[in-house]
Short mmCIF file of C-alpha atoms and ligand atoms in Angstrom, two decimals:
data_model
loop_
_atom_site.label_atom_id
_atom_site.label_comp_id
_atom_site.label_asym_id
_atom_site.label_seq_id
_atom_site.Cartn_x
_atom_site.Cartn_y
_atom_site.Cartn_z
CA MET A 30 -0.18 -0.04 -0.10
CA PRO A 31 1.63 3.21 -0.74
CA ALA A 32 0.95 5.16 1.77
CA ARG A 33 2.28 2.45 4.16
CA ARG A 34 5.35 2.96 2.47
CA ALA A 35 5.34 6.40 2.49
CA ALA A 36 5.47 6.51 6.57
CA ALA A 37 7.67 4.01 6.96
CA SER A 38 10.78 5.43 4.90
CA PRO A 39 12.15 8.24 6.63
CA ASN A 40 11.10 12.15 6.15
CA HIS A 41 13.93 13.57 4.03
CA ASP A 42 12.80 17.19 4.91
CA GLU A 43 13.98 20.40 5.32
CA LEU A 44 14.37 19.35 9.22
CA HIS A 45 16.26 16.41 7.71
CA ARG A 46 18.52 18.49 5.38
CA ASP A 47 19.26 20.92 8.23
CA VAL A 48 20.11 17.98 10.70
CA ALA A 49 22.63 16.75 7.89
CA SER A 50 24.26 19.81 7.05
CA ARG A 51 25.77 20.08 11.43
CA LEU A 52 26.87 16.56 10.64
CA GLN A 53 30.54 18.17 10.43
CA ARG A 54 29.96 20.40 13.99
CA LEU A 55 28.55 16.88 15.62
CA VAL A 56 31.49 14.97 14.60
CA GLU A 57 34.95 17.94 16.08
CA LEU A 58 32.64 18.49 19.16
CA ARG A 59 32.66 14.65 19.83
CA ARG A 60 35.97 14.01 18.70
CA HIS A 61 36.95 17.08 20.82
CA PHE A 62 35.34 15.68 24.64
CA HIS A 63 36.68 12.29 22.88
CA ARG A 64 40.36 14.37 23.67
CA HIS A 65 39.14 15.62 27.01
CA PRO A 66 37.72 13.24 29.23
CA GLU A 67 36.30 14.08 32.66
CA LEU A 68 35.36 11.77 35.20
CA ALA A 69 32.15 12.03 37.53
CA LEU A 70 31.92 15.22 39.24
CA GLU A 71 34.98 16.19 38.00
CA GLU A 72 33.83 17.62 34.65
CA HIS A 73 34.94 21.36 34.77
CA ALA A 74 36.32 21.72 31.43
CA THR A 75 33.62 19.98 29.41
CA ALA A 76 31.03 21.99 31.72
CA ALA A 77 32.95 25.14 30.18
CA THR A 78 32.82 24.63 26.57
CA ILE A 79 29.37 23.04 27.18
CA ALA A 80 28.52 26.37 28.77
CA GLU A 81 30.23 28.72 26.39
CA HIS A 82 28.75 26.98 23.29
CA LEU A 83 25.20 27.00 24.95
CA ARG A 84 25.74 30.99 25.19
CA GLN A 85 27.40 31.63 21.59
CA ALA A 86 23.51 29.45 20.40
CA GLY A 87 22.21 32.30 22.57
CA LEU A 88 20.92 30.16 25.29
CA GLU A 89 20.14 30.98 29.01
CA VAL A 90 23.32 29.17 31.05
CA ARG A 91 23.14 28.20 34.59
CA THR A 92 26.77 26.51 35.55
CA GLY A 93 27.31 24.25 38.77
CA VAL A 94 23.89 22.62 38.26
CA GLY A 95 24.18 20.00 41.62
CA GLY A 96 28.07 20.24 41.18
CA THR A 97 29.16 19.88 37.65
CA GLY A 98 26.34 19.96 35.92
CA VAL A 99 25.04 22.61 33.29
CA VAL A 100 21.16 24.01 32.59
CA GLY A 101 20.63 25.58 28.91
CA VAL A 102 17.36 26.99 27.41
CA VAL A 103 15.50 27.83 24.79
CA ARG A 104 12.30 29.54 25.58
CA GLY A 105 10.05 29.64 22.61
CA GLY A 106 7.61 32.29 20.74
CA PRO A 107 4.13 31.69 22.91
CA PRO A 108 3.79 30.57 26.22
CA GLY A 109 3.15 26.63 26.65
CA ARG A 110 4.62 23.28 27.89
CA THR A 111 8.36 22.60 28.30
CA LEU A 112 10.52 19.48 27.57
CA LEU A 113 13.56 18.23 29.06
CA ILE A 114 16.30 16.94 27.33
CA ARG A 115 18.82 15.32 29.56
CA ALA A 116 22.75 14.15 28.25
CA ASP A 117 24.81 12.94 30.25
CA ILE A 118 29.18 13.96 30.08
CA ASP A 119 30.94 12.15 31.98
CA ALA A 120 33.36 9.73 31.06
CA LEU A 121 35.16 6.67 32.66
CA PRO A 122 38.74 5.42 34.28
CA VAL A 123 39.89 3.88 30.81
CA ARG A 124 42.45 3.92 29.19
CA GLU A 125 42.01 3.80 25.90
CA ALA A 126 43.62 0.59 23.67
CA ASN A 127 42.46 2.71 20.39
CA ASP A 128 45.06 4.60 18.16
CA SER A 129 42.46 6.62 16.62
CA ALA A 130 43.58 10.75 15.63
CA TYR A 131 40.96 11.41 17.60
CA ALA A 132 41.60 8.25 21.32
CA SER A 133 42.20 10.18 24.62
CA ARG A 134 44.57 12.74 26.05
CA VAL A 135 44.27 11.96 29.33
CA PRO A 136 46.46 8.82 30.64
CA GLY A 137 43.56 6.49 31.95
CA LYS A 138 40.20 8.32 31.08
CA MET A 139 38.37 7.65 28.68
CA HIS A 140 34.62 8.59 27.13
CA ALA A 141 33.95 5.02 26.88
CA CYS A 142 30.29 4.89 26.99
CA GLY A 143 29.70 7.88 24.30
CA HIS A 144 28.19 10.02 26.84
CA ASP A 145 30.58 12.27 24.45
CA GLY A 146 28.55 11.99 21.62
CA HIS A 147 25.04 12.74 23.90
CA THR A 148 27.25 16.10 25.35
CA ALA A 149 27.81 17.35 21.03
CA ILE A 150 24.30 15.43 20.64
CA GLY A 151 22.61 17.76 22.93
CA LEU A 152 25.13 20.73 21.97
CA VAL A 153 24.22 20.50 17.94
CA LEU A 154 20.82 19.96 19.44
CA ALA A 155 20.00 23.57 21.22
CA GLU A 156 21.37 25.42 18.19
CA LEU A 157 19.70 24.18 15.91
CA LEU A 158 16.10 24.66 18.32
CA ALA A 159 17.33 27.87 19.22
CA GLY A 160 17.11 28.37 15.67
CA ARG A 161 13.45 27.16 15.60
CA SER A 162 12.47 28.79 18.91
CA ASP A 163 9.53 30.84 16.65
CA GLN A 164 8.34 27.40 15.98
CA LEU A 165 7.94 26.63 19.59
CA HIS A 166 5.34 26.49 21.99
CA GLY A 167 6.44 26.45 24.94
CA THR A 168 10.07 25.51 26.64
CA VAL A 169 13.36 23.60 26.06
CA LYS A 170 15.55 22.84 28.76
CA PHE A 171 19.02 21.12 28.84
CA ALA A 172 20.50 18.94 31.47
CA PHE A 173 24.13 18.16 31.42
CA GLN A 174 24.24 16.25 33.92
CA PRO A 175 27.73 14.97 35.24
CA ALA A 176 28.66 11.90 37.39
CA GLU A 177 25.79 9.36 35.39
CA GLU A 178 28.85 6.16 36.10
CA GLN A 179 28.56 6.57 39.60
CA VAL A 180 24.13 7.26 38.92
CA SER A 181 24.73 10.15 41.68
CA GLY A 182 24.43 12.91 38.83
CA ALA A 183 20.57 13.24 38.23
CA ALA A 184 19.18 13.64 41.20
CA PRO A 185 21.77 16.82 42.94
CA MET A 186 20.17 18.84 40.21
CA VAL A 187 16.95 17.46 40.23
CA ALA A 188 17.70 18.72 43.95
CA ASP A 189 18.86 22.53 42.42
CA GLY A 190 15.81 22.84 40.80
CA VAL A 191 16.98 21.31 37.00
CA LEU A 192 12.71 20.76 37.08
CA ARG A 193 11.29 23.69 37.81
CA ASP A 194 11.23 27.04 36.64
CA PRO A 195 9.92 26.34 34.27
CA ALA A 196 8.22 23.65 35.68
CA VAL A 197 9.35 19.98 33.70
CA ASP A 198 6.42 18.30 31.88
CA ALA A 199 8.42 15.56 30.29
CA VAL A 200 11.87 14.66 29.92
CA ILE A 201 13.69 12.67 26.94
CA GLY A 202 16.96 11.01 26.43
CA LEU A 203 18.67 8.76 24.48
CA HIS A 204 22.14 6.47 24.55
CA LEU A 205 24.23 5.61 21.66
CA TRP A 206 24.44 1.62 22.00
CA SER A 207 27.02 0.14 20.25
CA PRO A 208 25.38 -3.59 20.22
CA VAL A 209 22.80 -1.87 17.91
CA HIS A 210 23.94 -1.34 14.36
CA VAL A 211 24.13 2.25 13.42
CA GLY A 212 20.98 3.41 11.82
CA ASP A 213 18.15 1.40 14.08
CA VAL A 214 16.58 2.78 17.06
CA THR A 215 15.38 1.04 19.96
CA VAL A 216 12.16 2.98 21.39
CA GLN A 217 9.90 0.89 24.35
CA ALA A 218 7.67 1.61 26.93
CA GLY A 219 7.42 0.65 30.54
CA PRO A 220 10.69 -0.77 32.31
CA PHE A 221 13.66 -0.19 29.96
CA PHE A 222 17.14 -0.02 32.06
CA ALA A 223 16.95 -2.01 35.50
CA SER A 224 17.34 -0.67 39.14
CA ALA A 225 20.69 -1.68 40.69
CA ASP A 226 21.35 -2.38 43.88
CA SER A 227 24.90 -3.27 44.99
CA LEU A 228 25.24 -5.42 48.00
CA THR A 229 27.44 -6.42 50.75
CA LEU A 230 27.22 -9.64 52.85
CA ARG A 231 28.96 -10.07 55.39
CA VAL A 232 29.28 -14.08 56.64
CA PHE A 233 30.50 -14.73 59.97
CA GLY A 234 32.08 -18.21 61.61
CA ARG A 235 34.72 -18.48 63.98
CA GLY A 236 38.22 -19.13 63.02
CA GLY A 237 40.88 -21.22 64.71
CA HIS A 238 43.80 -23.67 63.18
CA GLY A 239 42.67 -24.57 59.77
CA ALA A 240 43.98 -28.04 61.43
CA MET A 241 41.18 -28.83 63.65
CA PRO A 242 37.62 -27.40 61.77
CA HIS A 243 35.81 -29.41 64.08
CA HIS A 244 36.42 -26.75 66.90
CA ASN A 245 35.65 -23.40 63.72
CA VAL A 246 33.41 -22.64 62.20
CA ASP A 247 34.06 -21.69 58.29
CA PRO A 248 32.91 -18.78 56.82
CA ILE A 249 33.97 -19.12 53.50
CA LEU A 250 32.43 -22.95 53.21
CA ALA A 251 29.28 -21.33 54.68
CA ALA A 252 30.05 -17.89 51.62
CA ALA A 253 30.60 -20.59 49.35
CA GLN A 254 27.19 -22.72 49.42
CA ILE A 255 26.01 -18.65 49.48
CA VAL A 256 27.75 -17.94 45.91
CA THR A 257 26.44 -21.21 44.67
CA ALA A 258 22.35 -20.73 45.92
CA ALA A 259 22.43 -16.95 44.77
CA GLN A 260 23.74 -17.83 41.01
CA SER A 261 25.26 -14.60 39.56
CA LEU A 262 23.82 -11.44 42.33
CA VAL A 263 27.32 -12.01 44.35
CA SER A 264 30.87 -10.51 41.80
CA MET A 265 32.93 -10.46 45.33
CA ILE A 266 34.05 -12.43 47.68
CA HIS A 267 37.10 -11.58 49.80
CA GLY A 268 37.68 -13.62 53.44
CA GLY A 269 41.02 -15.58 54.58
CA THR A 270 44.84 -14.77 55.29
CA ALA A 271 46.28 -17.58 55.31
CA GLY A 272 45.92 -21.21 53.96
CA ASN A 273 46.32 -22.80 57.69
CA ILE A 274 43.81 -20.38 59.96
CA VAL A 275 39.87 -20.37 59.35
CA ALA A 276 38.30 -16.90 59.04
CA ASP A 277 36.38 -14.97 61.66
CA GLN A 278 34.49 -13.38 58.73
CA VAL A 279 34.23 -13.73 54.72
CA GLU A 280 32.59 -10.32 52.94
CA LEU A 281 30.67 -10.96 49.36
CA GLY A 282 29.89 -8.11 46.91
CA GLY A 283 27.40 -8.13 44.56
CA THR A 284 24.90 -5.89 42.71
CA VAL A 285 21.09 -7.01 42.22
CA ARG A 286 19.18 -5.39 39.01
CA ALA A 287 15.35 -5.89 38.39
CA TYR A 288 12.36 -4.23 36.00
CA THR A 289 9.83 -3.46 38.80
CA PRO A 290 9.97 -1.65 42.19
CA GLU A 291 8.08 -5.25 43.05
CA ASP A 292 10.59 -7.68 41.70
CA ARG A 293 13.41 -5.78 43.03
CA ALA A 294 12.03 -6.25 46.59
CA LEU A 295 11.78 -9.53 46.91
CA LEU A 296 14.70 -10.28 45.16
CA LEU A 297 16.43 -7.93 47.96
CA ARG A 298 14.53 -10.05 50.82
CA ARG A 299 14.94 -13.04 49.34
CA LEU A 300 18.36 -12.99 49.42
CA SER A 301 18.92 -12.22 53.07
CA GLU A 302 16.71 -15.09 53.39
CA LEU A 303 18.79 -17.49 51.79
CA ALA A 304 21.88 -16.26 53.00
CA GLN A 305 20.74 -16.19 56.87
CA GLY A 306 19.14 -19.77 56.28
CA VAL A 307 23.03 -21.41 54.55
CA ALA A 308 24.78 -19.53 56.86
CA GLY A 309 22.44 -21.08 59.48
CA ALA A 310 22.57 -24.14 58.16
CA LEU A 311 26.50 -24.65 58.74
CA ARG A 312 26.34 -22.70 62.22
CA ALA A 313 27.52 -19.26 60.71
CA SER A 314 25.29 -16.52 60.32
CA ALA A 315 24.91 -13.86 57.30
CA GLU A 316 24.59 -9.74 57.15
CA LEU A 317 22.90 -8.34 54.51
CA THR A 318 23.16 -4.72 53.80
CA ILE A 319 22.49 -2.61 50.70
CA GLY A 320 24.57 0.25 49.18
CA GLY A 321 22.45 2.95 47.53
CA GLY A 322 20.80 1.74 44.82
CA SER A 323 18.92 3.25 40.67
CA ASP A 324 16.03 3.14 40.31
CA ALA A 325 14.63 1.28 36.74
CA CYS A 326 14.06 3.44 33.97
CA VAL A 327 10.43 3.26 33.10
CA ASN A 328 8.88 5.02 29.87
CA ASP A 329 6.44 7.14 30.33
CA PRO A 330 3.53 5.46 27.19
CA ALA A 331 2.51 8.53 26.12
CA ILE A 332 6.36 10.19 25.51
CA THR A 333 7.74 6.82 24.10
CA GLU A 334 4.99 7.00 21.33
CA LEU A 335 6.12 10.51 20.42
CA VAL A 336 9.69 9.78 20.26
CA ARG A 337 8.80 6.16 18.33
CA ARG A 338 6.40 8.77 15.71
CA ALA A 339 10.10 10.71 15.18
CA ALA A 340 12.01 7.95 15.40
CA ILE A 341 9.92 6.10 12.46
CA ALA A 342 10.01 9.23 10.73
CA THR A 343 14.13 9.88 11.18
CA VAL A 344 14.84 6.36 10.60
CA GLY A 345 12.14 4.14 8.95
CA ALA A 346 9.62 1.98 10.88
CA GLU A 347 11.59 -0.93 9.82
CA HIS A 348 15.05 -0.01 11.65
CA LEU A 349 12.98 0.77 14.60
CA THR A 350 14.83 -2.68 16.35
CA PRO A 351 12.25 -5.73 17.42
CA GLY A 352 11.74 -7.68 20.24
CA ASP A 353 12.89 -7.23 23.75
CA GLY A 354 14.93 -4.11 23.88
CA ARG A 355 15.32 -3.77 27.52
CA GLN A 356 18.63 -3.45 29.63
CA SER A 357 19.90 -5.35 32.45
CA VAL A 358 22.13 -1.90 33.27
CA SER A 359 21.18 0.95 35.58
CA ASP A 360 21.11 5.08 34.22
CA ASP A 361 20.12 7.35 36.23
CA MET A 362 17.80 8.86 33.80
CA ALA A 363 15.82 6.71 36.18
CA VAL A 364 15.62 9.88 38.72
CA PHE A 365 14.24 12.07 35.98
CA LEU A 366 11.74 9.29 34.71
CA ALA A 367 10.52 8.87 38.18
CA SER A 368 9.98 12.53 38.58
CA VAL A 369 8.25 13.37 35.46
CA PRO A 370 7.06 10.97 32.32
CA GLY A 371 9.26 10.13 29.84
CA CYS A 372 11.54 8.44 27.06
CA TYR A 373 15.08 7.19 27.29
CA PHE A 374 15.89 5.53 24.10
CA LEU A 375 18.64 3.80 22.49
CA VAL A 376 20.25 5.00 19.40
CA GLY A 377 22.29 2.30 17.29
CA ALA A 378 25.87 2.65 17.19
CA GLY A 379 27.94 -0.29 16.01
CA ASN A 380 28.95 -1.31 13.05
CA PRO A 381 30.53 -4.61 12.34
CA GLU A 382 31.16 -3.96 8.84
CA ARG A 383 33.39 -1.13 10.22
CA GLY A 384 34.82 -3.05 13.18
CA ILE A 385 33.05 -1.64 15.02
CA THR A 386 31.82 -3.63 18.48
CA ALA A 387 33.25 -2.95 21.70
CA PRO A 388 31.18 -2.94 24.55
CA HIS A 389 30.21 -0.10 26.13
CA HIS A 390 33.27 0.17 29.05
CA SER A 391 35.99 -1.51 26.83
CA ASN A 392 38.94 0.14 26.31
CA HIS A 393 38.50 -0.18 22.39
CA PHE A 394 34.89 1.18 22.82
CA ASP A 395 33.89 3.05 20.00
CA ILE A 396 30.83 4.22 18.11
CA ASP A 397 29.74 4.75 14.47
CA GLU A 398 29.76 8.62 14.14
CA GLY A 399 26.69 8.18 11.76
CA ALA A 400 24.76 7.93 14.60
CA LEU A 401 25.16 11.20 15.47
CA PRO A 402 22.95 13.02 13.23
CA ILE A 403 20.18 10.58 13.84
CA GLY A 404 20.06 11.20 17.72
CA VAL A 405 19.87 15.13 16.90
CA GLU A 406 16.83 14.32 14.68
CA VAL A 407 14.80 12.15 17.10
CA MET A 408 15.09 14.27 19.46
CA ALA A 409 14.35 17.50 17.20
CA ARG A 410 11.38 15.61 16.17
CA ALA A 411 10.15 14.87 19.38
CA ALA A 412 10.98 18.19 21.33
CA LEU A 413 9.03 20.21 17.98
CA GLU A 414 5.51 17.96 17.98
CA PHE A 415 5.71 17.94 21.82
CA LEU A 416 5.92 22.11 21.23
CA GLY A 417 2.49 21.78 19.14
CA GLN A 418 4.88 21.81 15.72
CA THR A 419 5.27 19.52 13.65
ZN1 ZN B 530 28.08 3.66 31.09
ZN1 ZN B 531 26.33 5.43 29.40
#
C-alpha cells in the first residue's frame, strides 16, 4: 500500500537536511570531548565548553547545577509546555586502547560509554532548536548531567531545581548503543533500564587452626554455599589470610538488577533470607547491607509514542529494533523519569562491517559517528511535536 510505504520511509524534509548539514560540527564536538575526558564530578572543562557553546547559541545558561551540571534554556515564541532534554557528560577511569586521531589524551580516562556523543548531540540540538524558537510553543530545557557512571549526577540536579522554573512537563534522553547497529533505534514503553542495588554480605564464623576444622565454623565454606545458591548475584568475595587459618568473617559483594519495584524488593528480601538460612545451617551467620541504589528507567507510554513517531520519521519503521529491548544495566535517567513522564531510548552506534563492536566500558569502545545526526533528528522531531509543531 503506497501510504504505508511512505509512512515507513525516512522523512527527507527540511529538518532532515538541516540536521545533515550539521554532521561535521557534531563529529568535531564529539571528538573534542573524546580527546578530553573528565571523570564524574570533575567535568569542569567539559561544563565550561558546554556553557560557552550554549551561550553562543543564544540560550540562557546556568552552570554549577547540582555540582558540575549545566542547564540551558530555549524559550519559544508563544507560551506552552516545557520539555527537558537530558545528556550525560562524564567519562570513565579506563585507559583507551584505540589509536585513532581523536583518542583520549588523558591517560587512564576515556569516554568509553558514548557520553561524548551525547554531549555533542545535546549541543547541536540546542543550536538547532534555538534557531527555530519561533516554532516552539513553550520551552526546551537542556540538562547536561555529570556523574552518570556513578549514578549520582541526576539527583543533585533535581535537588538544585532543574525541574522547576519553568516546571518541566516531560523528559527525553538517549543513549548511543554499540550493540545496536547504526541506523537502528530502540524505543520501548514501560521498564527499559534495570534498577541496581549494590550489596555487601558479611558471613560470620568462628576462626581457628586449619588442622582442627571440627573446632571452628568456617565462614568461607558458608559463603561458598551462598554464592552457589545466589547464582550470579555475587561478583566479589573476600576472606581469609592464610591456608592454615580459618577466618572469622568473609565479605561478599555484588549487584541486584530488577525492572519493577516489586521484583527488586522480592530479590533483596529473598537474598537476605537465603544467606541467613544457608549460613545458619552451617552454624555461621550472615548479614546483608544494601548500598545506594538506582531505580529502573520506566518509560511513559504517551511520551514513548511521541519518540517512536519521531524515530520512524527519521530512520523508517523497518529500522526500529523488534522484540524486547530491555537492558540489565542501570542509568540515573531513572531519577528524571521518576519525577516527570518521559522516554529514554537507544540510538544504534555499532557497525560490525567497520569493526565497531566493542562493548560499552571496554578500552576499545567506539561509536559509528553516523549515529550522531540520527540522535539529533529524533530528539528534534520529538521536541517540535511536543511543543505543538510538526
Ligand atoms: Zn556507562
Ligand atoms: Zn552511559
